Amino acid sequence: MKKTIGKRLTGIGAICLAAMLVVAGCGSSGTTAGAAAGGDKVVKIGFFGPLSGDAATDGVHAKNGAELAVDQINAQGGVKGVKLQLVAEDDQASSKDALNAVQKLIEQEKVSALVSGSYSGPTKTVNPIVQKSKVPMVVSYAVHPDITKGGDYIYRAIYTADVQGDAMAEYAQSELGLKRFAVLYQDNDYGVSIQQAFSAKVKELGGSVPVSRAFKSGDKDFNPLLTAIKGAGVDAIYVAGYYNEAAQICQQAKQLGVNVPVLGSDGFDSPKLIELGGASTEGVTFTTPFNRDEPRDVVKNFVKTYKEKFKEDPDMTAAQTYDSVELIAQAMKTGSDKESIAKGLSQTKDFEGVTGNISFNAQHEAVKPVIFVKVDQGKFVFVKSISTK
């Protein structure tokens, strides 16, 4: 307690204070599995992601998804009577802040498992700490291929950059008949890894990438890049990036008369894309793990309860972190300590998640479908799903 306690507390006042201190001690247990006020055993699940700053939309939605999963699991009695407690830390999409956040979650909060609700760079940075502490971490939507190479305690609930880059290249050429692509990509681990996969697969299939340019997070003027693209005779623009910059690219392409299809990565999957880009996003097609139109009960219930709780539609980041927490809960059926959770995750097979049936392969990568979504009349509309190995 921050206030100084006087030395002259006597009688009933002293007894009350002592009781308060005991209750406070139980509520902030330093053990991995503590006891809740009602006597239930509690396991802490640590979450980190960008809850403030330019990337806060993704981070907040990711936290919302995790929170909803925890609430629903606890409302059903927890996992074999064990309740979950979500402990969230803000990394502001910064590798340094992610490192501090995860250290706090592991060393001070004593979490039994972690959920990364952050991007590839921050998630890669924390891998050594996760491995050393042997606290299992489920990566919700960071796609850089190297992330799961960090150790035995890291699992990814989404497919890699290679998988979605390859999938879009094949779809664009075989089904849309496109051959020449301009590639614009975010100059970070996420954008670079996806564009490398996409460009390599395009060339492997006989297509070409005459224009390939990087941009930085927060860039607003894409006219120089789009002017170069306009004269290159491309069939389409592929953007490996997030919704903020993607919306600007769509708007400015229309203004410059660059009238070719825009294709994108899963960073497009946010209501903010349409909100910021307006009519210029009409016809945009992107890859995502989340089919919000799927008729499965688990999807319909997730969309309904998320909207009721948070007063907005869920996006990919919310769906992914929801599934990440559910995967941890499923793993807890083998035990609630960190070693048992890690073992349970490694045995995951055909788990029915909001983002599809999920199995972890030997490399701890999720095997799940890639979804193609198109903006149609101001809404995200399902196009098709393809299976992955």
mmCIF file of C-alpha atoms in Angstrom:
data_model
loop_
_atom_site.group_PDB
_atom_site.id
_atom_site.type_symbol
_atom_site.label_atom_id
_atom_site.label_comp_id
_atom_site.label_asym_id
_atom_site.label_seq_id
_atom_site.Cartn_x
_atom_site.Cartn_y
_atom_site.Cartn_z
ATOM 1 C CA MET A 1 0.000 0.000 0.000
ATOM 2 C CA LYS A 2 1.262 3.461 -0.848
ATOM 3 C CA LYS A 3 -0.146 5.291 2.187
ATOM 4 C CA THR A 4 1.719 5.232 5.519
ATOM 5 C CA ILE A 5 -0.129 3.267 8.187
ATOM 6 C CA GLY A 6 -0.101 4.918 11.602
ATOM 7 C CA LYS A 7 1.186 3.098 14.668
ATOM 8 C CA ARG A 8 -1.806 3.826 16.923
ATOM 9 C CA LEU A 9 -4.456 1.681 15.223
ATOM 10 C CA THR A 10 -6.216 -0.242 17.948
ATOM 11 C CA GLY A 11 -9.259 -2.420 18.564
ATOM 12 C CA ILE A 12 -11.741 -2.934 15.743
ATOM 13 C CA GLY A 13 -9.848 -0.620 13.350
ATOM 14 C CA ALA A 14 -6.715 -2.762 13.545
ATOM 15 C CA ILE A 15 -8.697 -5.960 13.056
ATOM 16 C CA CYS A 16 -10.459 -4.529 9.985
ATOM 17 C CA LEU A 17 -7.178 -3.375 8.502
ATOM 18 C CA ALA A 18 -5.632 -6.794 9.016
ATOM 19 C CA ALA A 19 -8.584 -8.441 7.271
ATOM 20 C CA MET A 20 -8.290 -6.024 4.347
ATOM 21 C CA LEU A 21 -4.604 -6.794 3.945
ATOM 22 C CA VAL A 22 -5.275 -10.534 3.878
ATOM 23 C CA VAL A 23 -7.921 -10.118 1.160
ATOM 24 C CA ALA A 24 -5.630 -7.854 -0.872
ATOM 25 C CA GLY A 25 -2.860 -10.422 -0.613
ATOM 26 C CA CYS A 26 -5.113 -13.124 -2.048
ATOM 27 C CA GLY A 27 -6.256 -10.896 -4.912
ATOM 28 C CA SER A 28 -2.709 -10.179 -6.100
ATOM 29 C CA SER A 29 -1.255 -13.630 -5.630
ATOM 30 C CA GLY A 30 2.297 -13.975 -6.870
ATOM 31 C CA THR A 31 1.791 -17.655 -7.651
ATOM 32 C CA THR A 32 0.950 -18.875 -11.126
ATOM 33 C CA ALA A 33 -2.356 -20.367 -10.055
ATOM 34 C CA GLY A 34 -3.896 -18.262 -7.292
ATOM 35 C CA ALA A 35 -7.234 -18.297 -5.549
ATOM 36 C CA ALA A 36 -10.075 -15.975 -6.505
ATOM 37 C CA ALA A 37 -12.258 -14.279 -3.917
ATOM 38 C CA GLY A 38 -14.828 -17.071 -4.195
ATOM 39 C CA GLY A 39 -12.215 -19.754 -3.627
ATOM 40 C CA ASP A 40 -11.813 -20.731 -7.296
ATOM 41 C CA LYS A 41 -8.371 -21.548 -8.590
ATOM 42 C CA VAL A 42 -7.192 -18.905 -11.067
ATOM 43 C CA VAL A 43 -4.625 -19.128 -13.850
ATOM 44 C CA LYS A 44 -3.196 -15.935 -15.302
ATOM 45 C CA ILE A 45 -2.970 -15.540 -19.071
ATOM 46 C CA GLY A 46 -0.666 -12.733 -20.173
ATOM 47 C CA PHE A 47 -1.504 -10.593 -23.211
ATOM 48 C CA PHE A 48 0.685 -8.024 -24.943
ATOM 49 C CA GLY A 49 -0.087 -5.856 -27.945
ATOM 50 C CA PRO A 50 -0.332 -2.242 -29.159
ATOM 51 C CA LEU A 51 -3.020 -0.768 -26.906
ATOM 52 C CA SER A 52 -1.924 2.802 -27.671
ATOM 53 C CA GLY A 53 -0.243 4.607 -30.550
ATOM 54 C CA ASP A 54 -0.812 4.324 -34.303
ATOM 55 C CA ALA A 55 -1.485 0.574 -34.173
ATOM 56 C CA ALA A 56 -3.940 0.740 -31.272
ATOM 57 C CA THR A 57 -6.926 -0.349 -33.360
ATOM 58 C CA ASP A 58 -5.353 -3.768 -33.907
ATOM 59 C CA GLY A 59 -4.158 -4.081 -30.328
ATOM 60 C CA VAL A 60 -7.442 -3.057 -28.732
ATOM 61 C CA HIS A 61 -9.441 -5.376 -30.989
ATOM 62 C CA ALA A 62 -7.007 -8.183 -30.192
ATOM 63 C CA LYS A 63 -7.428 -7.579 -26.466
ATOM 64 C CA ASN A 64 -11.201 -7.490 -26.927
ATOM 65 C CA GLY A 65 -11.128 -10.927 -28.528
ATOM 66 C CA ALA A 66 -9.011 -12.356 -25.722
ATOM 67 C CA GLU A 67 -11.230 -10.744 -23.085
ATOM 68 C CA LEU A 68 -14.388 -12.147 -24.641
ATOM 69 C CA ALA A 69 -12.924 -15.654 -24.675
ATOM 70 C CA VAL A 70 -11.889 -15.407 -21.012
ATOM 71 C CA ASP A 71 -15.324 -14.101 -19.998
ATOM 72 C CA GLN A 72 -17.120 -16.915 -21.805
ATOM 73 C CA ILE A 73 -14.831 -19.636 -20.458
ATOM 74 C CA ASN A 74 -15.245 -18.375 -16.891
ATOM 75 C CA ALA A 75 -19.025 -18.068 -17.292
ATOM 76 C CA GLN A 76 -19.074 -21.784 -18.107
ATOM 77 C CA GLY A 77 -17.177 -22.617 -14.928
ATOM 78 C CA GLY A 78 -13.657 -22.301 -16.275
ATOM 79 C CA VAL A 79 -11.531 -25.273 -17.302
ATOM 80 C CA LYS A 80 -12.165 -28.138 -14.900
ATOM 81 C CA GLY A 81 -13.054 -25.552 -12.273
ATOM 82 C CA VAL A 82 -10.013 -23.370 -12.947
ATOM 83 C CA LYS A 83 -10.867 -19.766 -13.880
ATOM 84 C CA LEU A 84 -8.788 -17.600 -16.215
ATOM 85 C CA GLN A 85 -7.536 -14.086 -15.511
ATOM 86 C CA LEU A 86 -6.352 -11.947 -18.424
ATOM 87 C CA VAL A 87 -3.425 -9.651 -17.613
ATOM 88 C CA ALA A 88 -2.753 -7.176 -20.450
ATOM 89 C CA GLU A 89 0.287 -5.026 -21.204
ATOM 90 C CA ASP A 90 0.743 -2.342 -23.880
ATOM 91 C CA ASP A 91 3.745 -2.704 -26.211
ATOM 92 C CA GLN A 92 2.822 0.208 -28.550
ATOM 93 C CA ALA A 93 3.987 -2.028 -31.440
ATOM 94 C CA SER A 94 7.535 -1.505 -30.152
ATOM 95 C CA SER A 95 10.015 -4.360 -29.756
ATOM 96 C CA LYS A 96 11.555 -2.683 -26.713
ATOM 97 C CA ASP A 97 8.184 -2.199 -25.031
ATOM 98 C CA ALA A 98 7.182 -5.764 -25.894
ATOM 99 C CA LEU A 99 10.312 -7.031 -24.167
ATOM 100 C CA ASN A 100 9.481 -5.047 -21.029
ATOM 101 C CA ALA A 101 5.849 -6.154 -21.157
ATOM 102 C CA VAL A 102 6.655 -9.848 -21.410
ATOM 103 C CA GLN A 103 9.304 -9.655 -18.707
ATOM 104 C CA LYS A 104 6.714 -8.101 -16.400
ATOM 105 C CA LEU A 105 4.081 -10.687 -17.271
ATOM 106 C CA ILE A 106 6.456 -13.590 -16.649
ATOM 107 C CA GLU A 107 8.493 -12.331 -13.708
ATOM 108 C CA GLN A 108 5.973 -10.226 -11.780
ATOM 109 C CA GLU A 109 2.556 -11.514 -12.803
ATOM 110 C CA LYS A 110 3.717 -15.147 -12.961
ATOM 111 C CA VAL A 111 1.495 -15.963 -15.935
ATOM 112 C CA SER A 112 1.022 -19.586 -16.977
ATOM 113 C CA ALA A 113 0.697 -18.773 -20.684
ATOM 114 C CA LEU A 114 1.062 -15.840 -23.056
ATOM 115 C CA VAL A 115 -0.940 -14.529 -25.998
ATOM 116 C CA SER A 116 0.838 -12.297 -28.479
ATOM 117 C CA GLY A 117 -1.645 -9.751 -29.779
ATOM 118 C CA SER A 118 1.190 -7.887 -31.461
ATOM 119 C CA TYR A 119 3.081 -7.688 -34.735
ATOM 120 C CA SER A 120 5.965 -9.767 -36.065
ATOM 121 C CA GLY A 121 8.831 -7.536 -34.897
ATOM 122 C CA PRO A 122 7.801 -7.314 -31.232
ATOM 123 C CA THR A 123 6.822 -10.982 -31.165
ATOM 124 C CA LYS A 124 10.174 -12.126 -32.559
ATOM 125 C CA THR A 125 11.968 -10.011 -29.961
ATOM 126 C CA VAL A 126 10.376 -11.734 -26.967
ATOM 127 C CA ASN A 127 11.037 -15.285 -28.161
ATOM 128 C CA PRO A 128 14.270 -15.810 -26.148
ATOM 129 C CA ILE A 129 12.558 -14.808 -22.885
ATOM 130 C CA VAL A 130 9.607 -17.066 -23.611
ATOM 131 C CA GLN A 131 11.869 -20.000 -24.359
ATOM 132 C CA LYS A 132 14.033 -19.450 -21.282
ATOM 133 C CA SER A 133 11.033 -19.163 -18.954
ATOM 134 C CA LYS A 134 9.245 -22.141 -20.546
ATOM 135 C CA VAL A 135 5.984 -20.209 -20.553
ATOM 136 C CA PRO A 136 3.988 -21.305 -23.623
ATOM 137 C CA MET A 137 3.008 -18.491 -25.991
ATOM 138 C CA VAL A 138 0.318 -18.557 -28.656
ATOM 139 C CA VAL A 139 1.001 -16.051 -31.428
ATOM 140 C CA SER A 140 -2.295 -14.679 -32.686
ATOM 141 C CA TYR A 141 -1.554 -12.890 -35.959
ATOM 142 C CA ALA A 142 2.181 -12.227 -36.365
ATOM 143 C CA VAL A 143 3.198 -14.013 -39.577
ATOM 144 C CA HIS A 144 6.992 -13.747 -39.971
ATOM 145 C CA PRO A 145 8.284 -17.279 -40.719
ATOM 146 C CA ASP A 146 11.063 -17.132 -38.111
ATOM 147 C CA ILE A 147 8.774 -16.617 -35.114
ATOM 148 C CA THR A 148 8.181 -20.289 -34.342
ATOM 149 C CA LYS A 149 11.866 -21.041 -34.790
ATOM 150 C CA GLY A 150 12.430 -19.345 -31.437
ATOM 151 C CA GLY A 151 11.832 -22.453 -29.360
ATOM 152 C CA ASP A 152 9.640 -25.292 -28.187
ATOM 153 C CA TYR A 153 7.198 -23.084 -26.277
ATOM 154 C CA ILE A 154 5.968 -20.914 -29.162
ATOM 155 C CA TYR A 155 2.846 -21.774 -31.157
ATOM 156 C CA ARG A 156 1.286 -19.791 -33.976
ATOM 157 C CA ALA A 157 -2.489 -19.670 -34.464
ATOM 158 C CA ILE A 158 -2.236 -18.140 -37.946
ATOM 159 C CA TYR A 159 -0.459 -19.281 -41.087
ATOM 160 C CA THR A 160 2.891 -17.755 -42.037
ATOM 161 C CA ALA A 161 3.721 -14.949 -44.436
ATOM 162 C CA ASP A 162 4.850 -17.582 -46.944
ATOM 163 C CA VAL A 163 1.467 -19.290 -46.925
ATOM 164 C CA GLN A 164 -0.631 -16.184 -47.532
ATOM 165 C CA GLY A 165 1.839 -14.665 -50.002
ATOM 166 C CA ASP A 166 1.867 -17.859 -52.052
ATOM 167 C CA ALA A 167 -1.914 -18.200 -51.848
ATOM 168 C CA MET A 168 -2.565 -14.710 -53.206
ATOM 169 C CA ALA A 169 -0.032 -15.134 -56.019
ATOM 170 C CA GLU A 170 -1.672 -18.373 -57.133
ATOM 171 C CA TYR A 171 -5.198 -16.968 -56.841
ATOM 172 C CA ALA A 172 -4.351 -13.758 -58.714
ATOM 173 C CA GLN A 173 -2.797 -15.605 -61.627
ATOM 174 C CA SER A 174 -4.907 -18.749 -61.927
ATOM 175 C CA GLU A 175 -8.337 -17.302 -61.107
ATOM 176 C CA LEU A 176 -8.085 -13.586 -61.867
ATOM 177 C CA GLY A 177 -5.810 -13.952 -64.887
ATOM 178 C CA LEU A 178 -3.327 -11.327 -63.662
ATOM 179 C CA LYS A 179 0.354 -11.602 -64.620
ATOM 180 C CA ARG A 180 2.186 -8.299 -64.035
ATOM 181 C CA PHE A 181 2.196 -6.891 -60.510
ATOM 182 C CA ALA A 182 3.356 -3.776 -58.735
ATOM 183 C CA VAL A 183 4.203 -4.656 -55.146
ATOM 184 C CA LEU A 184 4.073 -2.090 -52.343
ATOM 185 C CA TYR A 185 5.077 -3.332 -48.911
ATOM 186 C CA GLN A 186 5.427 -2.104 -45.357
ATOM 187 C CA ASP A 187 9.100 -1.735 -44.484
ATOM 188 C CA ASN A 188 9.005 -4.071 -41.479
ATOM 189 C CA ASP A 189 9.176 -7.806 -40.733
ATOM 190 C CA TYR A 190 5.538 -8.255 -41.671
ATOM 191 C CA GLY A 191 5.568 -6.497 -45.031
ATOM 192 C CA VAL A 192 8.983 -7.699 -46.164
ATOM 193 C CA SER A 193 8.292 -11.372 -45.439
ATOM 194 C CA ILE A 194 4.924 -11.368 -47.231
ATOM 195 C CA GLN A 195 6.129 -9.493 -50.307
ATOM 196 C CA GLN A 196 9.115 -11.815 -50.646
ATOM 197 C CA ALA A 197 6.838 -14.847 -50.684
ATOM 198 C CA PHE A 198 4.321 -13.242 -53.056
ATOM 199 C CA SER A 199 6.935 -12.005 -55.525
ATOM 200 C CA ALA A 200 8.806 -15.317 -55.577
ATOM 201 C CA LYS A 201 5.628 -17.293 -56.237
ATOM 202 C CA VAL A 202 4.494 -14.868 -58.972
ATOM 203 C CA LYS A 203 7.780 -15.386 -60.808
ATOM 204 C CA GLU A 204 7.708 -19.142 -60.234
ATOM 205 C CA LEU A 205 4.298 -19.251 -61.931
ATOM 206 C CA GLY A 206 5.503 -17.241 -64.926
ATOM 207 C CA GLY A 207 4.395 -13.765 -63.885
ATOM 208 C CA SER A 208 6.495 -10.657 -63.247
ATOM 209 C CA VAL A 209 6.962 -7.869 -60.707
ATOM 210 C CA PRO A 210 8.243 -4.837 -62.651
ATOM 211 C CA VAL A 211 7.721 -2.485 -59.675
ATOM 212 C CA SER A 212 8.497 -3.278 -56.032
ATOM 213 C CA ARG A 213 8.709 -0.470 -53.485
ATOM 214 C CA ALA A 214 8.745 -0.211 -49.689
ATOM 215 C CA PHE A 215 6.926 2.360 -47.587
ATOM 216 C CA LYS A 216 7.074 3.207 -43.897
ATOM 217 C CA SER A 217 4.368 2.995 -41.259
ATOM 218 C CA GLY A 218 2.632 6.352 -41.074
ATOM 219 C CA ASP A 219 3.434 7.389 -44.654
ATOM 220 C CA LYS A 220 0.636 9.458 -46.166
ATOM 221 C CA ASP A 221 1.850 10.536 -49.617
ATOM 222 C CA PHE A 222 1.957 7.606 -52.041
ATOM 223 C CA ASN A 223 1.726 9.698 -55.210
ATOM 224 C CA PRO A 224 5.392 9.186 -56.230
ATOM 225 C CA LEU A 225 5.060 5.394 -55.923
ATOM 226 C CA LEU A 226 1.712 5.319 -57.686
ATOM 227 C CA THR A 227 2.943 7.586 -60.476
ATOM 228 C CA ALA A 228 5.753 5.104 -61.158
ATOM 229 C CA ILE A 229 3.232 2.276 -61.149
ATOM 230 C CA LYS A 230 0.890 4.088 -63.559
ATOM 231 C CA GLY A 231 3.446 3.975 -66.333
ATOM 232 C CA ALA A 232 4.606 0.408 -65.698
ATOM 233 C CA GLY A 233 1.749 -1.385 -67.414
ATOM 234 C CA VAL A 234 0.881 -3.634 -64.483
ATOM 235 C CA ASP A 235 -2.275 -5.717 -64.151
ATOM 236 C CA ALA A 236 -2.683 -5.190 -60.402
ATOM 237 C CA ILE A 237 -1.167 -3.698 -57.259
ATOM 238 C CA TYR A 238 -0.378 -6.020 -54.368
ATOM 239 C CA VAL A 239 0.000 -4.325 -50.987
ATOM 240 C CA ALA A 240 1.624 -6.180 -48.087
ATOM 241 C CA GLY A 241 0.706 -3.802 -45.295
ATOM 242 C CA TYR A 242 -1.867 -2.577 -42.811
ATOM 243 C CA TYR A 243 -5.228 -0.867 -43.236
ATOM 244 C CA ASN A 244 -4.079 2.718 -42.510
ATOM 245 C CA GLU A 245 -1.628 2.913 -45.388
ATOM 246 C CA ALA A 246 -3.742 0.602 -47.558
ATOM 247 C CA ALA A 247 -6.684 3.010 -47.375
ATOM 248 C CA GLN A 248 -4.432 5.903 -48.435
ATOM 249 C CA ILE A 249 -3.042 3.872 -51.339
ATOM 250 C CA CYS A 250 -6.546 3.017 -52.564
ATOM 251 C CA GLN A 251 -7.692 6.638 -52.376
ATOM 252 C CA GLN A 252 -4.643 8.087 -54.091
ATOM 253 C CA ALA A 253 -4.629 5.398 -56.791
ATOM 254 C CA LYS A 254 -8.180 6.380 -57.744
ATOM 255 C CA GLN A 255 -7.270 10.064 -57.737
ATOM 256 C CA LEU A 256 -4.317 9.436 -60.056
ATOM 257 C CA GLY A 257 -6.326 7.235 -62.381
ATOM 258 C CA VAL A 258 -4.411 4.050 -61.600
ATOM 259 C CA ASN A 259 -7.336 1.843 -62.512
ATOM 260 C CA VAL A 260 -6.079 -1.642 -61.743
ATOM 261 C CA PRO A 261 -7.236 -4.068 -59.033
ATOM 262 C CA VAL A 262 -5.750 -3.723 -55.554
ATOM 263 C CA LEU A 263 -4.943 -6.939 -53.718
ATOM 264 C CA GLY A 264 -3.809 -7.134 -50.121
ATOM 265 C CA SER A 265 -2.585 -9.117 -47.145
ATOM 266 C CA ASP A 266 -4.442 -9.828 -43.904
ATOM 267 C CA GLY A 267 -3.434 -6.413 -42.545
ATOM 268 C CA PHE A 268 -6.353 -5.085 -44.621
ATOM 269 C CA ASP A 269 -8.841 -6.942 -42.425
ATOM 270 C CA SER A 270 -10.133 -4.123 -40.259
ATOM 271 C CA PRO A 271 -13.320 -2.037 -40.455
ATOM 272 C CA LYS A 272 -10.927 0.924 -40.542
ATOM 273 C CA LEU A 273 -9.978 0.037 -44.134
ATOM 274 C CA ILE A 274 -13.446 0.906 -45.418
ATOM 275 C CA GLU A 275 -13.940 3.708 -42.894
ATOM 276 C CA LEU A 276 -10.739 5.467 -43.994
ATOM 277 C CA GLY A 277 -10.718 4.519 -47.675
ATOM 278 C CA GLY A 278 -14.410 4.840 -48.437
ATOM 279 C CA ALA A 279 -15.546 4.060 -51.971
ATOM 280 C CA SER A 280 -11.950 3.732 -53.174
ATOM 281 C CA THR A 281 -11.709 0.359 -51.401
ATOM 282 C CA GLU A 282 -14.574 -1.104 -53.429
ATOM 283 C CA GLY A 283 -13.399 -4.281 -55.168
ATOM 284 C CA VAL A 284 -10.276 -4.720 -53.037
ATOM 285 C CA THR A 285 -9.497 -8.401 -52.396
ATOM 286 C CA PHE A 286 -7.309 -9.646 -49.556
ATOM 287 C CA THR A 287 -6.334 -12.771 -47.658
ATOM 288 C CA THR A 288 -7.427 -13.362 -44.070
ATOM 289 C CA PRO A 289 -7.942 -16.266 -41.669
ATOM 290 C CA PHE A 290 -11.415 -14.999 -40.711
ATOM 291 C CA ASN A 291 -14.627 -15.660 -42.622
ATOM 292 C CA ARG A 292 -17.214 -13.602 -40.745
ATOM 293 C CA ASP A 293 -19.970 -14.918 -43.053
ATOM 294 C CA GLU A 294 -19.366 -18.586 -42.255
ATOM 295 C CA PRO A 295 -22.566 -20.306 -41.047
ATOM 296 C CA ARG A 296 -20.878 -22.413 -38.334
ATOM 297 C CA ASP A 297 -22.389 -21.828 -34.881
ATOM 298 C CA VAL A 298 -19.019 -20.965 -33.320
ATOM 299 C CA VAL A 299 -18.576 -18.139 -35.834
ATOM 300 C CA LYS A 300 -22.132 -16.828 -35.563
ATOM 301 C CA ASN A 301 -21.965 -16.839 -31.763
ATOM 302 C CA PHE A 302 -18.594 -15.085 -31.749
ATOM 303 C CA VAL A 303 -19.749 -12.330 -34.116
ATOM 304 C CA LYS A 304 -22.985 -11.851 -32.155
ATOM 305 C CA THR A 305 -21.461 -11.760 -28.659
ATOM 306 C CA TYR A 306 -18.521 -9.605 -29.728
ATOM 307 C CA LYS A 307 -20.853 -7.031 -31.244
ATOM 308 C CA GLU A 308 -23.069 -7.055 -28.149
ATOM 309 C CA LYS A 309 -20.124 -6.519 -25.815
ATOM 310 C CA PHE A 310 -18.025 -4.042 -27.801
ATOM 311 C CA LYS A 311 -20.678 -2.362 -30.012
ATOM 312 C CA GLU A 312 -18.774 -3.023 -33.241
ATOM 313 C CA ASP A 313 -18.104 -5.878 -35.638
ATOM 314 C CA PRO A 314 -15.081 -8.096 -34.955
ATOM 315 C CA ASP A 315 -12.087 -8.148 -37.269
ATOM 316 C CA MET A 316 -9.312 -10.635 -37.921
ATOM 317 C CA THR A 317 -7.213 -9.635 -34.915
ATOM 318 C CA ALA A 318 -10.141 -10.116 -32.532
ATOM 319 C CA ALA A 319 -10.990 -13.497 -34.037
ATOM 320 C CA GLN A 320 -7.382 -14.659 -33.869
ATOM 321 C CA THR A 321 -6.852 -13.749 -30.211
ATOM 322 C CA TYR A 322 -10.209 -15.250 -29.303
ATOM 323 C CA ASP A 323 -9.023 -18.514 -30.815
ATOM 324 C CA SER A 324 -5.625 -18.177 -29.117
ATOM 325 C CA VAL A 325 -7.212 -18.053 -25.662
ATOM 326 C CA GLU A 326 -9.562 -20.905 -26.552
ATOM 327 C CA LEU A 327 -6.560 -22.988 -27.656
ATOM 328 C CA ILE A 328 -4.902 -22.361 -24.284
ATOM 329 C CA ALA A 329 -8.111 -23.333 -22.483
ATOM 330 C CA GLN A 330 -8.315 -26.521 -24.532
ATOM 331 C CA ALA A 331 -4.702 -27.305 -23.619
ATOM 332 C CA MET A 332 -5.471 -26.709 -19.928
ATOM 333 C CA LYS A 333 -7.583 -29.858 -19.895
ATOM 334 C CA THR A 334 -4.276 -31.705 -19.456
ATOM 335 C CA GLY A 335 -3.325 -29.461 -16.502
ATOM 336 C CA SER A 336 -3.190 -25.775 -15.590
ATOM 337 C CA ASP A 337 0.556 -25.362 -14.990
ATOM 338 C CA LYS A 338 2.742 -24.011 -17.784
ATOM 339 C CA GLU A 339 4.316 -27.380 -18.602
ATOM 340 C CA SER A 340 0.919 -29.045 -18.983
ATOM 341 C CA ILE A 341 -0.388 -26.194 -21.133
ATOM 342 C CA ALA A 342 2.624 -26.508 -23.448
ATOM 343 C CA LYS A 343 2.050 -30.256 -23.707
ATOM 344 C CA GLY A 344 -1.634 -29.740 -24.406
ATOM 345 C CA LEU A 345 -0.921 -27.217 -27.157
ATOM 346 C CA SER A 346 1.467 -29.629 -28.867
ATOM 347 C CA GLN A 347 -1.351 -32.181 -29.031
ATOM 348 C CA THR A 348 -3.865 -29.807 -30.649
ATOM 349 C CA LYS A 349 -5.620 -31.431 -33.580
ATOM 350 C CA ASP A 350 -8.776 -30.357 -35.413
ATOM 351 C CA PHE A 351 -9.736 -27.771 -32.804
ATOM 352 C CA GLU A 352 -12.852 -25.944 -33.999
ATOM 353 C CA GLY A 353 -11.969 -22.290 -33.838
ATOM 354 C CA VAL A 354 -13.655 -19.159 -35.105
ATOM 355 C CA THR A 355 -10.966 -18.977 -37.800
ATOM 356 C CA GLY A 356 -11.359 -22.596 -38.868
ATOM 357 C CA ASN A 357 -10.329 -26.024 -37.667
ATOM 358 C CA ILE A 358 -6.841 -25.709 -36.213
ATOM 359 C CA SER A 359 -4.092 -28.289 -35.832
ATOM 360 C CA PHE A 360 -0.478 -27.614 -34.887
ATOM 361 C CA ASN A 361 2.149 -29.351 -36.999
ATOM 362 C CA ALA A 362 5.585 -30.465 -35.803
ATOM 363 C CA GLN A 363 6.886 -26.897 -36.210
ATOM 364 C CA HIS A 364 4.046 -25.533 -34.010
ATOM 365 C CA GLU A 365 2.464 -23.842 -37.029
ATOM 366 C CA ALA A 366 -1.311 -23.763 -37.413
ATOM 367 C CA VAL A 367 -2.704 -25.727 -40.307
ATOM 368 C CA LYS A 368 -5.877 -23.889 -41.298
ATOM 369 C CA PRO A 369 -7.598 -22.439 -44.387
ATOM 370 C CA VAL A 370 -6.692 -19.194 -46.158
ATOM 371 C CA ILE A 371 -9.776 -17.060 -46.774
ATOM 372 C CA PHE A 372 -10.218 -14.590 -49.631
ATOM 373 C CA VAL A 373 -12.446 -11.601 -48.887
ATOM 374 C CA LYS A 374 -13.596 -8.797 -51.181
ATOM 375 C CA VAL A 375 -14.984 -5.345 -50.413
ATOM 376 C CA ASP A 376 -18.433 -5.329 -52.014
ATOM 377 C CA GLN A 377 -20.871 -2.431 -51.543
ATOM 378 C CA GLY A 378 -18.968 -1.222 -48.514
ATOM 379 C CA LYS A 379 -18.827 -4.597 -46.753
ATOM 380 C CA PHE A 380 -16.374 -7.471 -46.406
ATOM 381 C CA VAL A 381 -17.752 -10.410 -48.399
ATOM 382 C CA PHE A 382 -16.425 -13.977 -48.489
ATOM 383 C CA VAL A 383 -15.030 -15.061 -51.869
ATOM 384 C CA LYS A 384 -13.455 -18.464 -51.325
ATOM 385 C CA SER A 385 -11.421 -20.618 -48.972
ATOM 386 C CA ILE A 386 -8.405 -22.773 -49.791
ATOM 387 C CA SER A 387 -6.846 -25.440 -47.604
ATOM 388 C CA THR A 388 -3.191 -25.337 -46.580
ATOM 389 C CA LYS A 389 -0.733 -28.054 -45.641
#
